[in-house]
Amino acid sequence: QEDLSNSQDNVYFLLDSLKNTKAYKRYTNAGRTLVTGYFKIGPIDFGNLYNMLSYNPIEGYRIRLSTKSNGDLSKNFWYSVYGAYGTNDKKYKYGVELKYRFLQEDSKIHEIGVKYKDDYQRFSLANTNSNEYDFILNSFLRKNAYKDLVYVRDFSLYHTKEWNSVLMSEISGNFKQYKTVPGLVDFTTTQPDGTKKIVDGFRMVNPTIELQFTPGAKYLYADGKRILIRSKLPRIVLDYTVSKKGFLGSDFNYQSIGLNITQRIPSPIGWTRYTLSASKLFGEIPYPLLFIHQGNENFLKDNKRFSNMKEGEYAADQEVTLMFEHHFGGFFFNKIPLVKKLKLREIFLC
């Protein structure tokens, strides 16, 4: 290796010094807050800016405060806690998550954790990665009020491990106690003699295993998260859930299997992404635990939801879904004089 010249050496010094200036810290902290919703104060984050205040017919105005650790507190131990209060129902709700992250030389993910929540939940969001129901834009930019809120006590243990760049697994055990919200959601069961009986809740205990295969993937690791950069082959996710009646108080027997395949494909005229999913349930369980087809009554677009379907309109014990989108990346608009200056983009969805 050759020694750096004085000017080259000064570049390193300049960049290192820049990070310690007040202006740099001010702008990066402001940007971090806008992206994550959390204010960083030393080793602790406070927020979340985007669900501090929301509204729904059950709770009225919902006030929520959250805090969580960041990497400055510990690289191994992480926590997050929140508390919420509704002006209508006069109830306090809360949730907590604790996890321990095993540090790996290759930055691979390996962690164990425990979560508990005593709060409302939308059952149509139970199996998705969508924003929580009190996300401020979901709360105020809606066509109709929420109709699928149930009260849940949710306790779970999990172990997540990235074995290599191809295989990742998560094993979890989950205990949930569902309770009705009178006047909004009712649970009705049919007795052997054909009569109907209204129950105020039920319990579910179910272990789950999820396997994720991503051949040929390249990742970026940052702040304990894994970000997919590219993969020429599809990502395949398999999951299996089982529940045995009577086991730790579980009320139902059922099994479910799921498959999800997604891939991004480059093209001479942009790029294409498709997602194919299929699920099958064996046994009989209450409708909030069925596969709820993802409608959208929000004015915000969500590529994982059907824009012309109502939320909770359909539920099933088996389903197949195909989502297809193609991004032309300005292939057409960039060829039109003056219009190309608007930087408009064309997207086809199906």
Short mmCIF file of C-alpha atoms in Angstrom, two decimals:
data_model
loop_
_atom_site.label_atom_id
_atom_site.label_comp_id
_atom_site.label_asym_id
_atom_site.label_seq_id
_atom_site.Cartn_x
_atom_site.Cartn_y
_atom_site.Cartn_z
CA GLN A 1 0.00 0.00 0.00
CA GLU A 2 1.11 3.54 -0.73
CA ASP A 3 1.02 6.29 1.88
CA LEU A 4 -1.76 8.86 1.54
CA SER A 5 -0.83 12.34 0.39
CA ASN A 6 -1.53 15.28 2.70
CA SER A 7 -4.66 16.24 0.74
CA GLN A 8 -5.98 12.65 0.81
CA ASP A 9 -5.29 12.35 4.52
CA ASN A 10 -7.12 15.61 5.15
CA VAL A 11 -10.25 14.21 3.46
CA TYR A 12 -10.50 11.51 6.15
CA PHE A 13 -9.93 14.11 8.85
CA LEU A 14 -12.60 16.38 7.33
CA LEU A 15 -15.25 13.63 7.21
CA ASP A 16 -14.53 12.48 10.76
CA SER A 17 -14.68 16.08 12.01
CA LEU A 18 -17.90 16.78 10.10
CA LYS A 19 -19.79 14.13 12.10
CA ASN A 20 -18.97 15.98 15.33
CA THR A 21 -20.31 19.37 14.23
CA LYS A 22 -23.57 20.67 15.71
CA ALA A 23 -25.13 21.25 12.28
CA TYR A 24 -24.46 17.67 11.16
CA LYS A 25 -25.92 16.24 14.37
CA ARG A 26 -28.94 18.53 14.16
CA TYR A 27 -29.82 17.56 10.58
CA THR A 28 -29.19 13.83 11.03
CA ASN A 29 -31.26 13.73 14.22
CA ALA A 30 -34.12 15.56 12.51
CA GLY A 31 -33.97 13.19 9.54
CA ARG A 32 -33.88 10.15 11.82
CA THR A 33 -36.93 11.40 13.71
CA LEU A 34 -38.93 11.95 10.51
CA VAL A 35 -38.08 8.47 9.22
CA THR A 36 -38.50 6.44 12.43
CA GLY A 37 -40.88 8.64 14.41
CA TYR A 38 -38.60 8.48 17.47
CA PHE A 39 -36.61 11.21 19.21
CA LYS A 40 -33.17 10.01 20.25
CA ILE A 41 -31.98 11.12 23.67
CA GLY A 42 -28.70 9.37 24.39
CA PRO A 43 -29.22 5.58 24.56
CA ILE A 44 -33.03 5.87 24.66
CA ASP A 45 -35.57 6.67 21.91
CA PHE A 46 -38.90 8.33 22.69
CA GLY A 47 -41.99 8.51 20.46
CA ASN A 48 -43.61 7.34 18.34
CA LEU A 49 -44.42 10.56 16.54
CA TYR A 50 -46.81 8.79 14.16
CA ASN A 51 -49.07 7.13 16.72
CA MET A 52 -48.93 9.52 19.67
CA LEU A 53 -52.47 10.67 18.87
CA SER A 54 -55.16 8.82 16.90
CA TYR A 55 -58.92 8.31 16.93
CA ASN A 56 -61.37 5.39 16.76
CA PRO A 57 -65.01 4.99 17.89
CA ILE A 58 -64.19 2.66 20.80
CA GLU A 59 -61.36 4.54 22.50
CA GLY A 60 -62.17 8.01 21.25
CA TYR A 61 -58.92 9.93 21.14
CA ARG A 62 -56.09 7.48 21.82
CA ILE A 63 -52.90 8.85 23.39
CA ARG A 64 -49.85 6.61 23.15
CA LEU A 65 -46.26 7.06 24.33
CA SER A 66 -43.42 4.68 23.50
CA THR A 67 -39.79 4.24 24.46
CA LYS A 68 -37.14 1.84 23.23
CA SER A 69 -33.43 1.31 23.44
CA ASN A 70 -30.97 1.93 20.64
CA GLY A 71 -27.50 0.61 19.95
CA ASP A 72 -25.89 3.15 22.29
CA LEU A 73 -27.40 1.42 25.34
CA SER A 74 -26.39 -2.13 24.48
CA LYS A 75 -25.55 -4.14 21.39
CA ASN A 76 -26.95 -7.30 22.95
CA PHE A 77 -30.00 -6.32 25.02
CA TRP A 78 -32.90 -4.41 23.44
CA TYR A 79 -36.27 -3.36 24.80
CA SER A 80 -39.38 -1.47 23.73
CA VAL A 81 -42.33 -0.40 25.89
CA TYR A 82 -45.49 1.57 25.18
CA GLY A 83 -48.54 2.74 27.11
CA ALA A 84 -51.84 4.04 25.73
CA TYR A 85 -55.03 5.60 27.07
CA GLY A 86 -58.44 6.18 25.46
CA THR A 87 -60.62 9.16 26.32
CA ASN A 88 -63.85 7.17 25.66
CA ASP A 89 -63.22 3.73 27.18
CA LYS A 90 -61.08 5.15 30.03
CA LYS A 91 -58.74 2.13 29.79
CA TYR A 92 -54.96 1.91 30.02
CA LYS A 93 -53.26 -0.42 27.54
CA TYR A 94 -49.64 -1.38 27.20
CA GLY A 95 -47.13 -3.57 25.43
CA VAL A 96 -43.53 -4.63 26.07
CA GLU A 97 -40.86 -6.50 24.12
CA LEU A 98 -37.49 -7.72 25.42
CA LYS A 99 -34.91 -9.40 23.23
CA TYR A 100 -31.33 -10.56 23.42
CA ARG A 101 -29.22 -10.41 20.29
CA PHE A 102 -26.22 -12.71 19.96
CA LEU A 103 -23.45 -10.78 18.24
CA GLN A 104 -22.07 -12.57 15.18
CA GLU A 105 -18.77 -11.79 13.46
CA ASP A 106 -20.50 -11.88 10.07
CA SER A 107 -23.41 -9.67 11.32
CA LYS A 108 -25.89 -12.52 10.82
CA ILE A 109 -29.13 -12.22 12.84
CA HIS A 110 -29.50 -14.46 15.90
CA GLU A 111 -31.85 -13.39 18.68
CA ILE A 112 -34.35 -14.58 21.24
CA GLY A 113 -37.19 -12.51 22.63
CA VAL A 114 -40.42 -12.25 24.55
CA LYS A 115 -43.42 -10.00 23.83
CA TYR A 116 -46.59 -9.16 25.72
CA LYS A 117 -49.48 -6.91 24.75
CA ASP A 118 -52.71 -6.01 26.56
CA ASP A 119 -54.53 -3.88 24.02
CA TYR A 120 -57.01 -3.69 21.16
CA GLN A 121 -56.16 -5.33 17.87
CA ARG A 122 -57.68 -5.42 14.41
CA PHE A 123 -58.12 -9.09 13.56
CA SER A 124 -57.95 -8.30 9.83
CA LEU A 125 -54.33 -7.17 10.39
CA ALA A 126 -53.28 -10.11 12.56
CA ASN A 127 -51.26 -11.90 9.86
CA THR A 128 -49.83 -8.91 8.00
CA ASN A 129 -46.94 -6.51 8.33
CA SER A 130 -49.13 -3.44 7.90
CA ASN A 131 -48.96 -0.44 10.20
CA GLU A 132 -50.78 -0.70 13.52
CA TYR A 133 -54.34 0.58 13.61
CA ASP A 134 -53.36 3.69 15.58
CA PHE A 135 -50.90 4.85 12.91
CA ILE A 136 -52.05 8.46 12.57
CA LEU A 137 -52.60 8.45 8.81
CA ASN A 138 -54.53 5.17 8.97
CA SER A 139 -56.65 6.67 11.71
CA PHE A 140 -57.70 9.93 10.06
CA LEU A 141 -57.53 9.16 6.30
CA ARG A 142 -60.27 6.52 6.27
CA LYS A 143 -63.58 6.08 4.47
CA ASN A 144 -65.24 4.24 7.38
CA ALA A 145 -64.65 3.70 11.08
CA TYR A 146 -62.96 0.49 12.29
CA LYS A 147 -65.38 -2.43 12.61
CA ASP A 148 -62.98 -5.26 13.46
CA LEU A 149 -61.44 -4.29 16.80
CA VAL A 150 -61.13 -7.01 19.46
CA TYR A 151 -59.41 -6.90 22.83
CA VAL A 152 -56.37 -9.18 23.06
CA ARG A 153 -53.94 -10.35 25.70
CA ASP A 154 -51.04 -11.60 23.62
CA PHE A 155 -47.92 -13.33 24.98
CA SER A 156 -45.24 -14.85 22.75
CA LEU A 157 -41.70 -16.25 22.83
CA TYR A 158 -39.55 -16.43 19.72
CA HIS A 159 -36.14 -17.47 18.41
CA THR A 160 -34.84 -16.07 15.12
CA LYS A 161 -31.66 -17.24 13.42
CA GLU A 162 -30.07 -16.52 10.07
CA TRP A 163 -28.17 -19.71 9.30
CA ASN A 164 -26.55 -18.41 6.11
CA SER A 165 -27.35 -16.06 3.25
CA VAL A 166 -29.98 -18.52 1.97
CA LEU A 167 -31.83 -19.82 5.05
CA MET A 168 -33.44 -18.00 7.97
CA SER A 169 -35.79 -19.51 10.56
CA GLU A 170 -38.12 -18.31 13.29
CA ILE A 171 -39.69 -20.56 15.92
CA SER A 172 -42.31 -19.01 18.20
CA GLY A 173 -44.91 -19.94 20.76
CA ASN A 174 -47.96 -17.74 21.11
CA PHE A 175 -50.74 -17.45 23.71
CA LYS A 176 -53.69 -15.20 22.87
CA GLN A 177 -56.87 -14.44 24.74
CA TYR A 178 -59.50 -12.73 22.61
CA LYS A 179 -62.37 -10.71 24.09
CA THR A 180 -65.35 -9.20 22.32
CA VAL A 181 -66.08 -5.51 22.06
CA PRO A 182 -69.84 -5.27 22.84
CA GLY A 183 -71.81 -3.63 20.05
CA LEU A 184 -68.93 -3.93 17.57
CA VAL A 185 -67.73 -7.56 17.40
CA ASP A 186 -69.65 -10.57 18.75
CA PHE A 187 -68.55 -14.22 18.90
CA THR A 188 -71.42 -16.69 18.37
CA THR A 189 -71.03 -20.47 18.65
CA THR A 190 -73.48 -23.14 17.46
CA GLN A 191 -74.36 -25.78 20.05
CA PRO A 192 -74.87 -29.52 19.19
CA ASP A 193 -78.65 -29.01 19.30
CA GLY A 194 -78.42 -26.18 16.74
CA THR A 195 -78.98 -23.30 19.14
CA LYS A 196 -76.75 -20.23 19.08
CA LYS A 197 -74.77 -19.04 22.06
CA ILE A 198 -72.87 -15.77 22.40
CA VAL A 199 -69.48 -16.08 24.10
CA ASP A 200 -67.38 -13.19 25.35
CA GLY A 201 -64.02 -14.60 24.26
CA PHE A 202 -61.74 -17.55 23.61
CA ARG A 203 -58.09 -18.62 23.99
CA MET A 204 -55.55 -19.85 21.46
CA VAL A 205 -52.13 -21.44 22.09
CA ASN A 206 -50.14 -22.16 18.95
CA PRO A 207 -46.48 -22.90 18.17
CA THR A 208 -45.33 -21.65 14.75
CA ILE A 209 -42.28 -22.34 12.62
CA GLU A 210 -41.32 -20.17 9.66
CA LEU A 211 -38.56 -20.88 7.14
CA GLN A 212 -37.33 -18.28 4.67
CA PHE A 213 -35.27 -19.25 1.60
CA THR A 214 -33.59 -16.56 -0.51
CA PRO A 215 -31.06 -18.13 -2.91
CA GLY A 216 -28.39 -15.81 -4.29
CA ALA A 217 -29.38 -12.88 -2.06
CA LYS A 218 -27.14 -9.97 -1.08
CA TYR A 219 -27.89 -8.10 2.16
CA LEU A 220 -26.94 -4.92 3.94
CA TYR A 221 -26.83 -5.15 7.76
CA ALA A 222 -27.53 -1.97 9.72
CA ASP A 223 -28.68 -1.34 13.30
CA GLY A 224 -29.62 -4.99 13.80
CA LYS A 225 -31.74 -5.10 10.65
CA ARG A 226 -31.26 -7.03 7.43
CA ILE A 227 -32.01 -5.16 4.21
CA LEU A 228 -32.26 -7.12 0.96
CA ILE A 229 -30.20 -5.45 -1.76
CA ARG A 230 -30.86 -7.86 -4.60
CA SER A 231 -31.65 -11.44 -5.45
CA LYS A 232 -31.95 -12.99 -8.90
CA LEU A 233 -34.04 -15.88 -7.61
CA PRO A 234 -37.42 -15.86 -5.77
CA ARG A 235 -37.70 -15.53 -2.01
CA ILE A 236 -39.72 -18.43 -0.59
CA VAL A 237 -41.34 -18.34 2.87
CA LEU A 238 -42.98 -21.41 4.41
CA ASP A 239 -44.88 -21.36 7.71
CA TYR A 240 -46.70 -23.96 9.79
CA THR A 241 -48.93 -23.35 12.83
CA VAL A 242 -50.64 -25.90 15.06
CA SER A 243 -52.97 -25.70 18.06
CA LYS A 244 -54.22 -28.53 20.28
CA LYS A 245 -57.47 -28.15 22.22
CA GLY A 246 -56.85 -28.25 25.96
CA PHE A 247 -53.11 -27.59 25.67
CA LEU A 248 -52.40 -24.73 28.10
CA GLY A 249 -56.07 -23.78 27.90
CA SER A 250 -56.38 -23.59 24.11
CA ASP A 251 -60.01 -23.81 22.95
CA PHE A 252 -59.57 -25.21 19.42
CA ASN A 253 -57.84 -27.85 17.29
CA TYR A 254 -56.40 -26.59 14.03
CA GLN A 255 -53.37 -26.55 11.73
CA SER A 256 -52.43 -24.08 9.04
CA ILE A 257 -49.75 -23.97 6.35
CA GLY A 258 -48.68 -21.05 4.24
CA LEU A 259 -46.47 -20.38 1.24
CA ASN A 260 -45.27 -17.01 -0.04
CA ILE A 261 -43.12 -16.49 -3.14
CA THR A 262 -41.90 -13.06 -4.20
CA GLN A 263 -39.35 -11.94 -6.79
CA ARG A 264 -38.12 -8.77 -8.44
CA ILE A 265 -37.23 -9.23 -12.12
CA PRO A 266 -35.23 -6.66 -14.13
CA SER A 267 -36.53 -5.71 -17.55
CA PRO A 268 -35.36 -3.59 -20.52
CA ILE A 269 -38.35 -1.34 -19.81
CA GLY A 270 -38.13 -1.09 -16.02
CA TRP A 271 -38.61 -3.89 -13.50
CA THR A 272 -41.32 -6.28 -12.37
CA ARG A 273 -42.23 -7.62 -8.93
CA TYR A 274 -44.72 -10.37 -8.23
CA THR A 275 -45.95 -11.99 -5.02
CA LEU A 276 -47.73 -15.34 -5.01
CA SER A 277 -49.17 -16.61 -1.73
CA ALA A 278 -51.28 -19.61 -0.77
CA SER A 279 -52.67 -20.76 2.60
CA LYS A 280 -54.68 -23.71 3.84
CA LEU A 281 -56.30 -24.25 7.23
CA PHE A 282 -57.37 -27.59 8.68
CA GLY A 283 -59.90 -27.67 11.53
CA GLU A 284 -62.57 -25.29 12.80
CA ILE A 285 -61.73 -21.95 14.40
CA PRO A 286 -63.52 -18.60 14.95
CA TYR A 287 -63.69 -16.27 11.98
CA PRO A 288 -61.13 -13.71 13.32
CA LEU A 289 -58.50 -16.45 12.99
CA LEU A 290 -59.38 -17.37 9.40
CA PHE A 291 -57.52 -15.88 6.46
CA ILE A 292 -58.94 -12.36 6.17
CA HIS A 293 -58.61 -11.15 2.58
CA GLN A 294 -56.89 -7.79 2.72
CA GLY A 295 -59.22 -4.99 1.72
CA ASN A 296 -58.44 -1.30 2.04
CA GLU A 297 -60.80 1.44 3.23
CA ASN A 298 -57.96 3.90 3.60
CA PHE A 299 -57.08 6.71 1.22
CA LEU A 300 -53.45 5.59 1.50
CA LYS A 301 -52.36 3.06 -1.10
CA ASP A 302 -51.07 -0.30 0.10
CA ASN A 303 -49.59 -2.67 -2.47
CA LYS A 304 -50.44 -5.67 -0.25
CA ARG A 305 -54.16 -4.85 -0.18
CA PHE A 306 -57.05 -4.90 -2.64
CA SER A 307 -58.14 -1.30 -3.11
CA ASN A 308 -61.71 -2.15 -4.23
CA MET A 309 -62.43 -4.57 -1.36
CA LYS A 310 -63.80 -3.66 2.05
CA GLU A 311 -61.81 -4.63 5.13
CA GLY A 312 -63.07 -7.87 6.64
CA GLU A 313 -65.50 -8.39 3.75
CA TYR A 314 -64.26 -11.93 3.06
CA ALA A 315 -62.69 -14.66 5.17
CA ALA A 316 -61.77 -18.21 4.17
CA ASP A 317 -60.00 -21.38 5.27
CA GLN A 318 -57.98 -21.50 2.04
CA GLU A 319 -56.76 -18.84 -0.35
CA VAL A 320 -54.45 -18.10 -3.26
CA THR A 321 -53.39 -14.54 -4.04
CA LEU A 322 -51.31 -13.07 -6.86
CA MET A 323 -50.04 -9.49 -6.74
CA PHE A 324 -48.22 -8.21 -9.84
CA GLU A 325 -46.67 -4.81 -10.45
CA HIS A 326 -44.46 -3.41 -13.19
CA HIS A 327 -42.51 -0.16 -12.85
CA PHE A 328 -41.66 1.40 -16.21
CA GLY A 329 -39.28 3.92 -14.62
CA GLY A 330 -40.22 6.76 -16.98
CA PHE A 331 -39.93 4.62 -20.14
CA PHE A 332 -42.84 6.48 -21.78
CA PHE A 333 -43.03 9.88 -20.04
CA ASN A 334 -39.30 10.54 -20.42
CA LYS A 335 -39.73 10.48 -24.21
CA ILE A 336 -42.25 13.34 -24.19
CA PRO A 337 -40.65 16.85 -24.34
CA LEU A 338 -41.31 19.06 -21.31
CA VAL A 339 -43.34 16.29 -19.62
CA LYS A 340 -40.11 14.45 -18.80
CA LYS A 341 -39.11 17.37 -16.57
CA LEU A 342 -42.00 16.46 -14.25
CA LYS A 343 -40.27 13.14 -13.45
CA LEU A 344 -43.57 11.26 -13.73
CA ARG A 345 -43.44 7.45 -13.50
CA GLU A 346 -45.75 4.74 -14.84
CA ILE A 347 -46.77 1.73 -12.72
CA PHE A 348 -48.99 -1.15 -13.79
CA LEU A 349 -50.70 -3.12 -11.02
CA CYS A 350 -52.78 -6.28 -11.13
#
